[in-house]
C-alpha cells in the first residue's frame, strides 16, 4: 500500500507543479516630483519574455489595461494616463482584430497636482490581461498606493 501511495504521489507531483498560477507581469509603483505641487505617478509593468500586456486601447477582444484612481481631495489628476514603451500592433486571429500591446516593459504615467504640503497617498487599482502565443491568462486586478506630497 505504501508503494502504491508513493507511486501515485510521484506521478501527481509534476501535474501539481505545472498547475501553479502563472504571474508573468511584475508591477512597480513610484512617484517622481516635478515641482512643489506636481508629481508624475509611474506604474511600470515588467513583462516576462514571450508574454504581452495589452494597451489601454487594445482593440476588440482582450481586456485592456485599465487604471482606476480612488478619489482623494488632496490630489487632482492632470490629463490622461500616457503610455511609454514600444507599442506593437498586430492582427490576432483568435480575437479577429488588430490589437495593441507591449512586450518586456511599459511605463504608464499619470501627472497629478497635490493641494497643500501634507503627505498623502494616491490609491487605485489596475486591471490587466496578458497573453502569449498559445494562451491568455484571466484578467487580473491589482491594488496600489503611491506616496506623494510632504517634504
Coordinates of N, CA, C and O in Angstrom, one line a residue:
X1 N 0.8 -1.2 0.0 CA 0.0 0.0 0.0 C 0.9 1.3 0.0 O 0.6 2.2 -0.7
X2 N 1.9 1.2 0.8 CA 2.8 2.4 0.9 C 3.5 2.7 -0.5 O 3.6 3.8 -0.9
X3 N 3.9 1.6 -1.2 CA 4.5 1.8 -2.5 C 3.5 2.4 -3.5 O 3.9 3.2 -4.3
X4 N 2.3 2.0 -3.4 CA 1.2 2.5 -4.3 C 1.0 4.0 -4.0 O 1.0 4.8 -5.0
X5 N 0.9 4.4 -2.8 CA 0.8 5.8 -2.4 C 2.0 6.6 -2.9 O 1.8 7.7 -3.4
X6 N 3.2 6.1 -2.7 CA 4.4 6.8 -3.2 C 4.4 6.9 -4.7 O 4.7 8.0 -5.2
X7 N 4.0 5.9 -5.4 CA 3.9 6.0 -6.9 C 2.9 7.0 -7.3 O 3.1 7.8 -8.2
X8 N 1.7 7.0 -6.7 CA 0.7 8.0 -7.0 C 1.2 9.4 -6.8 O 1.0 10.3 -7.6
X9 N 1.8 9.6 -5.6 CA 2.4 10.9 -5.3 C 3.4 11.4 -6.3 O 3.4 12.5 -6.8
X10 N 4.3 10.5 -6.6 CA 5.4 10.9 -7.6 C 4.8 11.2 -9.0 O 5.3 12.0 -9.7
X11 N 3.7 10.5 -9.3 CA 3.1 10.7 -10.6 C 2.3 12.1 -10.6 O 2.3 12.8 -11.6
X12 N 1.7 12.4 -9.5 CA 0.9 13.6 -9.4 C 1.8 14.9 -9.2 O 1.3 16.0 -9.5
X13 N 3.0 14.7 -8.7 CA 3.8 15.9 -8.4 C 4.1 16.8 -9.6 O 3.9 18.0 -9.5
X14 N 4.4 16.3 -10.8 CA 4.6 17.2 -11.9 C 3.3 17.9 -12.3 O 3.3 19.0 -12.7
X15 N 2.2 17.2 -12.2 CA 0.9 17.8 -12.5 C 0.6 19.0 -11.6 O 0.2 20.0 -12.0
X16 N 0.8 18.7 -10.3 CA 0.6 19.8 -9.3 C 1.5 21.0 -9.5 O 1.1 22.1 -9.4
X17 N 2.8 20.7 -9.8 CA 3.7 21.8 -10.0 C 3.4 22.6 -11.2 O 3.5 23.8 -11.2
X18 N 2.9 22.0 -12.3 CA 2.5 22.8 -13.5 C 1.2 23.5 -13.3 O 0.9 24.4 -14.1
X19 N 0.4 23.2 -12.3 CA -0.8 23.9 -12.1 C -0.7 25.2 -11.3 O -1.7 25.8 -11.0
X20 N 0.6 25.5 -11.0 CA 0.8 26.8 -10.2 C 0.3 28.0 -11.1 O 0.5 28.0 -12.3
X21 N -0.2 29.0 -10.4 CA -0.7 30.1 -11.2 C 0.5 30.9 -11.7 O 1.4 31.2 -11.0
X22 N 0.4 31.2 -13.0 CA 1.5 32.0 -13.6 C 1.3 33.5 -13.4 O 0.1 33.9 -13.3
X23 N 2.3 34.2 -13.2 CA 2.3 35.6 -12.9 C 3.4 36.3 -13.8 O 4.4 36.6 -13.2
X24 N 3.2 36.5 -15.1 CA 4.2 37.0 -16.0 C 4.4 38.5 -15.9 O 5.2 39.0 -16.7
X25 N 3.7 39.2 -15.1 CA 3.8 40.7 -15.0 C 4.2 41.1 -13.6 O 3.5 40.7 -12.6
X26 N 5.2 41.8 -13.5 CA 5.6 42.4 -12.2 C 5.4 43.9 -12.3 O 5.8 44.6 -13.2
X27 N 4.7 44.5 -11.3 CA 4.4 45.9 -11.3 C 5.3 46.7 -10.2 O 5.6 46.2 -9.2
X28 N 5.6 47.9 -10.6 CA 6.3 48.8 -9.7 C 5.6 50.2 -9.7 O 5.3 50.7 -10.8
X29 N 5.3 50.7 -8.6 CA 4.5 51.9 -8.5 C 5.3 53.0 -7.7 O 5.7 52.8 -6.5
X30 N 5.7 54.1 -8.4 CA 6.5 55.1 -7.8 C 6.0 56.5 -8.2 O 5.2 56.7 -9.1
X31 N 6.5 57.5 -7.5 CA 6.1 58.9 -7.8 C 7.4 59.7 -8.1 O 8.5 59.5 -7.4
X32 N 7.4 60.6 -9.0 CA 8.5 61.5 -9.3 C 8.1 62.9 -9.2 O 7.1 63.3 -9.8
X33 N 8.8 63.7 -8.3 CA 8.4 65.1 -8.1 C 8.9 65.9 -9.2 O 10.0 65.9 -9.6
X34 N 7.9 66.7 -9.8 CA 8.2 67.6 -10.9 C 8.5 69.0 -10.4 O 9.4 69.6 -10.8
X35 N 7.6 69.5 -9.5 CA 7.8 70.8 -8.9 C 7.1 70.7 -7.5 O 6.8 69.6 -7.1
X36 N 7.0 71.8 -6.9 CA 6.4 71.9 -5.5 C 5.1 71.1 -5.3 O 4.8 70.5 -4.3
X37 N 4.2 71.2 -6.3 CA 2.9 70.6 -6.2 C 2.6 69.6 -7.3 O 1.5 69.0 -7.3
X38 N 3.5 69.3 -8.2 CA 3.2 68.4 -9.3 C 4.1 67.1 -9.2 O 5.3 67.2 -9.0
X39 N 3.4 66.0 -9.4 CA 4.1 64.7 -9.4 C 3.7 63.9 -10.7 O 2.6 64.1 -11.2
X40 N 4.6 63.0 -11.1 CA 4.2 62.0 -12.0 C 4.2 60.7 -11.3 O 5.1 60.3 -10.6
X41 N 3.1 60.0 -11.5 CA 2.9 58.6 -11.0 C 3.4 57.7 -12.1 O 2.9 57.7 -13.2
X42 N 4.3 56.8 -11.7 CA 4.9 55.8 -12.7 C 4.4 54.5 -12.3 O 4.7 54.0 -11.2
X43 N 3.6 53.8 -13.1 CA 3.1 52.5 -12.9 C 3.7 51.6 -14.0 O 3.3 51.6 -15.1
X44 N 4.8 50.9 -13.6 CA 5.6 50.3 -14.6 C 5.4 48.8 -14.5 O 5.5 48.1 -13.4
X45 N 5.1 48.2 -15.7 CA 4.9 46.7 -15.8 C 6.1 46.1 -16.5 O 6.5 46.6 -17.6
X46 N 6.7 45.2 -15.8 CA 7.8 44.4 -16.4 C 7.2 43.0 -16.8 O 6.7 42.3 -15.9
X47 N 7.3 42.7 -18.1 CA 6.6 41.5 -18.6 C 7.6 40.4 -19.0 O 8.6 40.7 -19.7
X48 N 7.4 39.2 -18.5 CA 8.2 38.1 -18.8 C 8.3 37.9 -20.4 O 7.3 38.2 -21.1
X49 N 9.4 37.3 -20.8 CA 9.6 37.1 -22.3 C 8.5 36.1 -22.8 O 8.0 35.3 -22.0
X50 N 8.1 36.3 -24.0 CA 7.1 35.6 -24.7 C 5.6 36.0 -24.3 O 4.7 35.4 -24.8
X51 N 5.5 36.9 -23.4 CA 4.2 37.3 -23.0 C 4.0 38.8 -23.4 O 5.0 39.5 -23.7
X52 N 2.7 39.2 -23.5 CA 2.5 40.6 -23.8 C 1.3 41.1 -23.0 O 0.4 40.4 -22.7
X53 N 1.3 42.4 -22.7 CA 0.3 43.1 -21.9 C -0.4 44.1 -22.9 O 0.2 44.8 -23.6
X54 N -1.7 44.1 -22.8 CA -2.5 44.9 -23.7 C -2.5 46.4 -23.3 O -2.4 46.7 -22.1
X55 N -2.5 47.3 -24.3 CA -2.5 48.7 -24.1 C -3.9 49.1 -23.5 O -4.8 48.3 -23.4
X56 N -4.0 50.4 -23.2 CA -5.2 50.9 -22.6 C -6.3 50.9 -23.7 O -7.5 50.8 -23.4
X57 N -6.0 51.1 -24.9 CA -6.9 51.0 -26.1 C -6.4 49.8 -26.9 O -5.7 50.0 -27.9
X58 N -6.7 48.6 -26.5 CA -6.1 47.4 -27.0 C -6.7 47.0 -28.4 O -6.0 46.3 -29.2
X59 N -7.9 47.3 -28.6 CA -8.7 46.8 -29.8 C -9.8 45.9 -29.3 O -10.0 45.7 -28.1
X60 N -10.5 45.3 -30.3 CA -11.7 44.4 -29.9 C -11.2 43.1 -29.4 O -10.5 42.4 -30.1
X61 N -11.7 42.7 -28.3 CA -11.5 41.3 -27.8 C -10.9 41.2 -26.4 O -11.6 41.0 -25.4
X62 N -9.6 41.5 -26.2 CA -9.0 41.3 -24.9 C -9.3 42.4 -23.9 O -9.8 43.5 -24.4
X63 N -9.1 42.2 -22.7 CA -9.3 43.2 -21.6 C -8.2 44.2 -21.7 O -7.0 43.8 -21.6
X64 N -8.4 45.5 -22.0 CA -7.4 46.5 -22.0 C -6.8 46.8 -20.6 O -7.5 46.5 -19.6
X65 N -5.6 47.3 -20.5 CA -5.1 47.7 -19.2 C -5.9 49.0 -18.8 O -6.0 49.9 -19.5
X66 N -6.5 48.9 -17.6 CA -7.3 50.0 -17.1 C -6.9 50.4 -15.7 O -6.8 49.5 -14.8
X67 N -6.8 51.7 -15.5 CA -6.4 52.2 -14.1 C -7.6 52.9 -13.5 O -8.3 53.6 -14.2
X68 N -7.9 52.7 -12.3 CA -8.9 53.4 -11.5 C -8.2 54.0 -10.3 O -7.6 53.3 -9.5
X69 N -8.4 55.4 -10.2 CA -7.8 56.1 -9.1 C -8.9 56.4 -8.1 O -9.9 56.9 -8.5
X70 N -8.7 56.1 -6.8 CA -9.6 56.4 -5.8 C -9.6 58.0 -5.6 O -8.5 58.6 -5.5
X71 N -10.8 58.6 -5.4 CA -10.8 60.0 -5.2 C -10.1 60.4 -3.9 O -10.3 59.7 -2.9
X72 N -9.3 61.4 -4.0 CA -8.6 62.0 -2.9 C -8.7 63.5 -3.0 O -8.2 64.1 -4.0
X73 N -9.3 64.1 -1.9 CA -9.5 65.6 -2.0 C -8.1 66.4 -2.1 O -8.2 67.5 -2.5
X74 N -7.0 65.8 -1.8 CA -5.7 66.5 -1.8 C -5.0 66.3 -3.2 O -4.0 66.9 -3.4
X75 N -5.5 65.4 -4.0 CA -4.8 65.1 -5.3 C -5.8 65.3 -6.5 O -6.9 64.8 -6.5
X76 N -5.3 65.9 -7.5 CA -6.1 66.1 -8.8 C -5.3 65.6 -9.9 O -4.2 66.1 -10.2
X77 N -5.9 64.6 -10.7 CA -5.2 64.1 -11.9 C -5.2 65.2 -12.9 O -6.1 66.0 -13.1
X78 N -4.1 65.2 -13.7 CA -3.9 66.2 -14.8 C -3.8 65.4 -16.1 O -2.9 64.7 -16.3
X79 N -4.8 65.5 -17.0 CA -4.8 64.8 -18.2 C -5.1 63.3 -18.1 O -5.5 62.8 -17.0
X80 N -4.7 62.6 -19.2 CA -4.9 61.1 -19.2 C -3.6 60.4 -18.9 O -2.5 61.0 -19.0
X81 N -3.7 59.2 -18.6 CA -2.5 58.3 -18.4 C -1.9 58.1 -19.7 O -2.6 57.6 -20.7
X82 N -0.6 58.4 -19.8 CA 0.1 58.1 -21.1 C 0.9 56.9 -21.0 O 1.3 56.5 -19.9
X83 N 1.2 56.3 -22.1 CA 2.0 55.0 -22.1 C 3.4 55.3 -22.7 O 3.5 56.0 -23.7
X84 N 4.4 54.8 -22.0 CA 5.8 54.9 -22.5 C 6.3 53.5 -22.7 O 6.5 52.8 -21.7
X85 N 6.6 53.2 -23.9 CA 7.2 51.9 -24.3 C 7.0 51.6 -25.7 O 6.4 52.5 -26.5
X86 N 7.5 50.5 -26.2 CA 7.4 50.2 -27.6 C 6.1 49.5 -27.9 O 5.8 48.3 -27.5
X87 N 5.1 50.3 -28.5 CA 3.8 49.7 -28.8 C 3.9 48.8 -30.0 O 4.4 49.2 -31.1
X88 N 3.3 47.6 -29.9 CA 3.2 46.7 -31.0 C 1.8 46.7 -31.5 O 0.8 46.7 -30.7
X89 N 1.6 46.6 -32.8 CA 0.3 46.4 -33.4 C 0.3 45.2 -34.3 O 1.2 45.0 -35.1
X90 N -0.6 44.3 -34.1 CA -0.6 43.0 -34.9 C -2.1 42.5 -35.0 O -2.8 42.6 -34.0
X91 N -2.4 41.9 -36.1 CA -3.7 41.2 -36.2 C -3.6 39.9 -35.5 O -2.7 39.1 -35.6
X92 N -4.6 39.7 -34.6 CA -4.7 38.4 -33.8 C -5.9 37.6 -34.3 O -7.1 38.1 -34.2
X93 N -5.6 36.5 -34.9 CA -6.7 35.6 -35.5 C -7.7 35.1 -34.4 O -8.8 34.9 -34.7
X94 N -7.2 35.0 -33.2 CA -8.0 34.5 -32.1 C -9.1 35.5 -31.7 O -10.2 35.1 -31.4
X95 N -8.8 36.8 -31.7 CA -9.7 37.8 -31.5 C -10.3 38.4 -32.7 O -11.2 39.3 -32.7
X96 N -9.8 38.0 -33.9 CA -10.2 38.5 -35.2 C -10.2 40.1 -35.2 O -11.1 40.7 -35.6
X97 N -9.1 40.6 -34.7 CA -8.9 42.1 -34.6 C -7.5 42.5 -34.6 O -6.6 41.7 -34.2
X98 N -7.2 43.7 -35.0 CA -5.9 44.2 -34.8 C -5.7 44.7 -33.4 O -6.6 45.5 -32.9
X99 N -4.7 44.3 -32.7 CA -4.5 44.6 -31.3 C -3.3 45.4 -31.0 O -2.3 45.3 -31.8
X100 N -3.3 46.1 -29.9 CA -2.1 46.9 -29.5 C -1.7 46.4 -28.1 O -2.5 46.2 -27.2
X101 N -0.4 46.2 -28.0 CA 0.2 45.6 -26.8 C 1.6 45.9 -26.6 O 2.3 46.5 -27.5
X102 N 2.1 45.6 -25.5 CA 3.5 45.8 -25.1 C 4.2 44.5 -24.7 O 3.6 43.7 -24.1
X103 N 5.5 44.5 -25.0 CA 6.3 43.4 -24.6 C 7.4 43.9 -23.7 O 7.8 45.1 -23.8
X104 N 8.0 43.1 -22.8 CA 9.2 43.4 -22.0 C 8.8 44.4 -20.9 O 8.8 44.1 -19.7
X105 N 8.5 45.7 -21.3 CA 8.3 46.7 -20.2 C 7.4 47.9 -20.8 O 7.6 48.2 -22.0
X106 N 6.5 48.4 -20.0 CA 5.8 49.6 -20.4 C 5.6 50.4 -19.1 O 5.4 49.9 -18.0
X107 N 5.7 51.7 -19.2 CA 5.5 52.6 -18.1 C 4.3 53.5 -18.4 O 4.2 54.2 -19.4
X108 N 3.3 53.4 -17.5 CA 2.1 54.2 -17.5 C 2.3 55.4 -16.6 O 2.7 55.2 -15.4
X109 N 2.1 56.6 -17.1 CA 2.4 57.8 -16.4 C 1.2 58.7 -16.3 O 0.6 59.0 -17.3
X110 N 0.9 59.0 -15.0 CA -0.2 60.0 -14.7 C 0.3 61.2 -14.0 O 0.9 61.0 -12.9
X111 N 0.1 62.4 -14.5 CA 0.5 63.6 -13.8 C -0.6 64.0 -12.8 O -1.8 63.9 -13.1
X112 N -0.2 64.4 -11.6 CA -1.1 64.8 -10.6 C -0.6 66.1 -9.9 O 0.6 66.3 -9.9
X113 N -1.5 66.9 -9.4 CA -1.2 68.0 -8.6 C -1.7 67.7 -7.2 O -2.7 67.1 -7.0
X114 N -0.9 68.2 -6.2 CA -1.2 68.0 -4.8 C -1.5 69.3 -4.1 O -0.8 70.3 -4.3
X115 N -2.6 69.4 -3.4 CA -3.0 70.6 -2.7 C -2.4 70.6 -1.3 O -2.3 69.6 -0.6
X116 N -1.8 71.8 -1.0 CA -1.2 71.9 0.3 C 0.2 71.2 0.4 O 0.7 70.7 -0.6
X117 N 0.7 71.1 1.6 CA 2.0 70.4 1.8 C 1.9 69.1 2.5 O 3.0 68.5 2.9
X118 N 0.7 68.6 2.8 CA 0.6 67.4 3.5 C 1.0 66.2 2.7 O 0.7 66.2 1.4
X119 N 1.6 65.2 3.3 CA 1.9 63.9 2.6 C 0.6 63.1 2.5 O -0.3 63.1 3.4
X120 N 0.4 62.5 1.3 CA -0.8 61.7 1.1 C -0.5 60.5 0.2 O 0.6 60.4 -0.2
X121 N -1.5 59.7 0.0 CA -1.3 58.6 -1.0 C -2.3 58.6 -2.1 O -3.5 58.9 -1.8
X122 N -1.8 58.3 -3.3 CA -2.8 58.1 -4.4 C -3.0 56.6 -4.4 O -2.1 55.8 -4.6
X123 N -4.3 56.2 -4.2 CA -4.6 54.8 -4.2 C -5.4 54.5 -5.4 O -6.1 55.4 -6.0
X124 N -5.4 53.2 -5.8 CA -6.1 52.8 -7.0 C -5.9 51.4 -7.3 O -5.4 50.6 -6.5
X125 N -6.3 51.0 -8.5 CA -6.2 49.6 -9.0 C -5.9 49.6 -10.5 O -6.2 50.6 -11.2
X126 N -5.3 48.5 -10.9 CA -5.0 48.3 -12.3 C -5.6 47.0 -12.7 O -5.4 46.0 -11.9
X127 N -6.4 46.9 -13.8 CA -6.9 45.6 -14.3 C -6.1 45.4 -15.6 O -6.0 46.3 -16.4
X128 N -5.6 44.2 -15.8 CA -4.8 43.9 -17.0 C -5.0 42.5 -17.4 O -5.4 41.6 -16.6
X129 N -4.6 42.2 -18.6 CA -4.7 40.8 -19.2 C -3.4 40.6 -20.0 O -2.9 41.5 -20.7
X130 N -2.8 39.4 -19.9 CA -1.6 39.1 -20.6 C -1.9 37.8 -21.4 O -2.7 36.9 -21.0
X131 N -1.2 37.7 -22.6 CA -1.3 36.5 -23.4 C 0.1 36.2 -23.9 O 1.0 37.1 -24.0
X132 N 0.3 34.9 -24.4 CA 1.4 34.6 -25.1 C 0.9 34.0 -26.4 O -0.2 34.2 -26.8
X133 N 1.7 33.3 -27.2 CA 1.3 32.8 -28.5 C 0.3 31.7 -28.4 O -0.3 31.3 -29.4
X134 N 0.1 31.1 -27.2 CA -0.8 29.9 -27.1 C -2.0 30.1 -26.2 O -2.9 29.4 -26.3
X135 N -1.9 31.1 -25.2 CA -2.9 31.2 -24.2 C -3.0 32.6 -23.7 O -2.1 33.4 -23.8
X136 N -4.1 32.9 -23.1 CA -4.3 34.2 -22.4 C -4.7 33.8 -20.9 O -5.4 32.8 -20.7
X137 N -4.1 34.5 -20.0 CA -4.5 34.3 -18.6 C -5.7 35.2 -18.3 O -6.0 36.2 -18.9
X138 N -6.5 34.8 -17.3 CA -7.7 35.6 -17.0 C -7.3 37.0 -16.5 O -6.2 37.2 -16.0
X139 N -8.1 38.0 -16.8 CA -7.8 39.3 -16.3 C -7.5 39.3 -14.8 O -8.1 38.6 -14.0
X140 N -6.6 40.2 -14.4 CA -6.2 40.3 -13.0 C -6.4 41.8 -12.6 O -6.1 42.7 -13.3
X141 N -6.7 42.0 -11.3 CA -6.8 43.3 -10.7 C -5.9 43.4 -9.6 O -5.8 42.5 -8.7
X142 N -5.1 44.5 -9.5 CA -4.1 44.7 -8.5 C -4.3 46.1 -7.9 O -4.4 47.0 -8.6
X143 N -4.3 46.1 -6.6 CA -4.4 47.5 -5.9 C -3.0 48.0 -5.6 O -2.1 47.3 -5.5
X144 N -2.9 49.4 -5.6 CA -1.7 50.0 -5.3 C -1.9 51.3 -4.5 O -3.0 51.8 -4.5
X145 N -0.8 51.8 -3.9 CA -0.8 53.1 -3.2 C 0.5 53.7 -3.5 O 1.6 53.1 -3.3
X146 N 0.5 55.0 -3.9 CA 1.7 55.7 -4.2 C 1.8 57.0 -3.3 O 0.9 57.8 -3.4
X147 N 2.9 57.2 -2.6 CA 3.0 58.3 -1.7 C 3.4 59.6 -2.5 O 4.3 59.5 -3.3
X148 N 2.7 60.7 -2.2 CA 3.1 62.0 -2.8 C 2.9 63.1 -1.8 O 2.3 62.9 -0.7
X149 N 3.5 64.2 -2.1 CA 3.4 65.4 -1.1 C 4.3 65.2 0.0 O 5.2 64.4 0.1
X150 N 4.2 66.2 1.0 CA 5.0 66.2 2.1 C 6.4 66.8 1.8 O 6.6 67.4 0.7
X151 N 7.3 66.7 2.7 CA 8.6 67.3 2.4 C 9.6 66.4 1.9 O 9.6 65.2 2.0

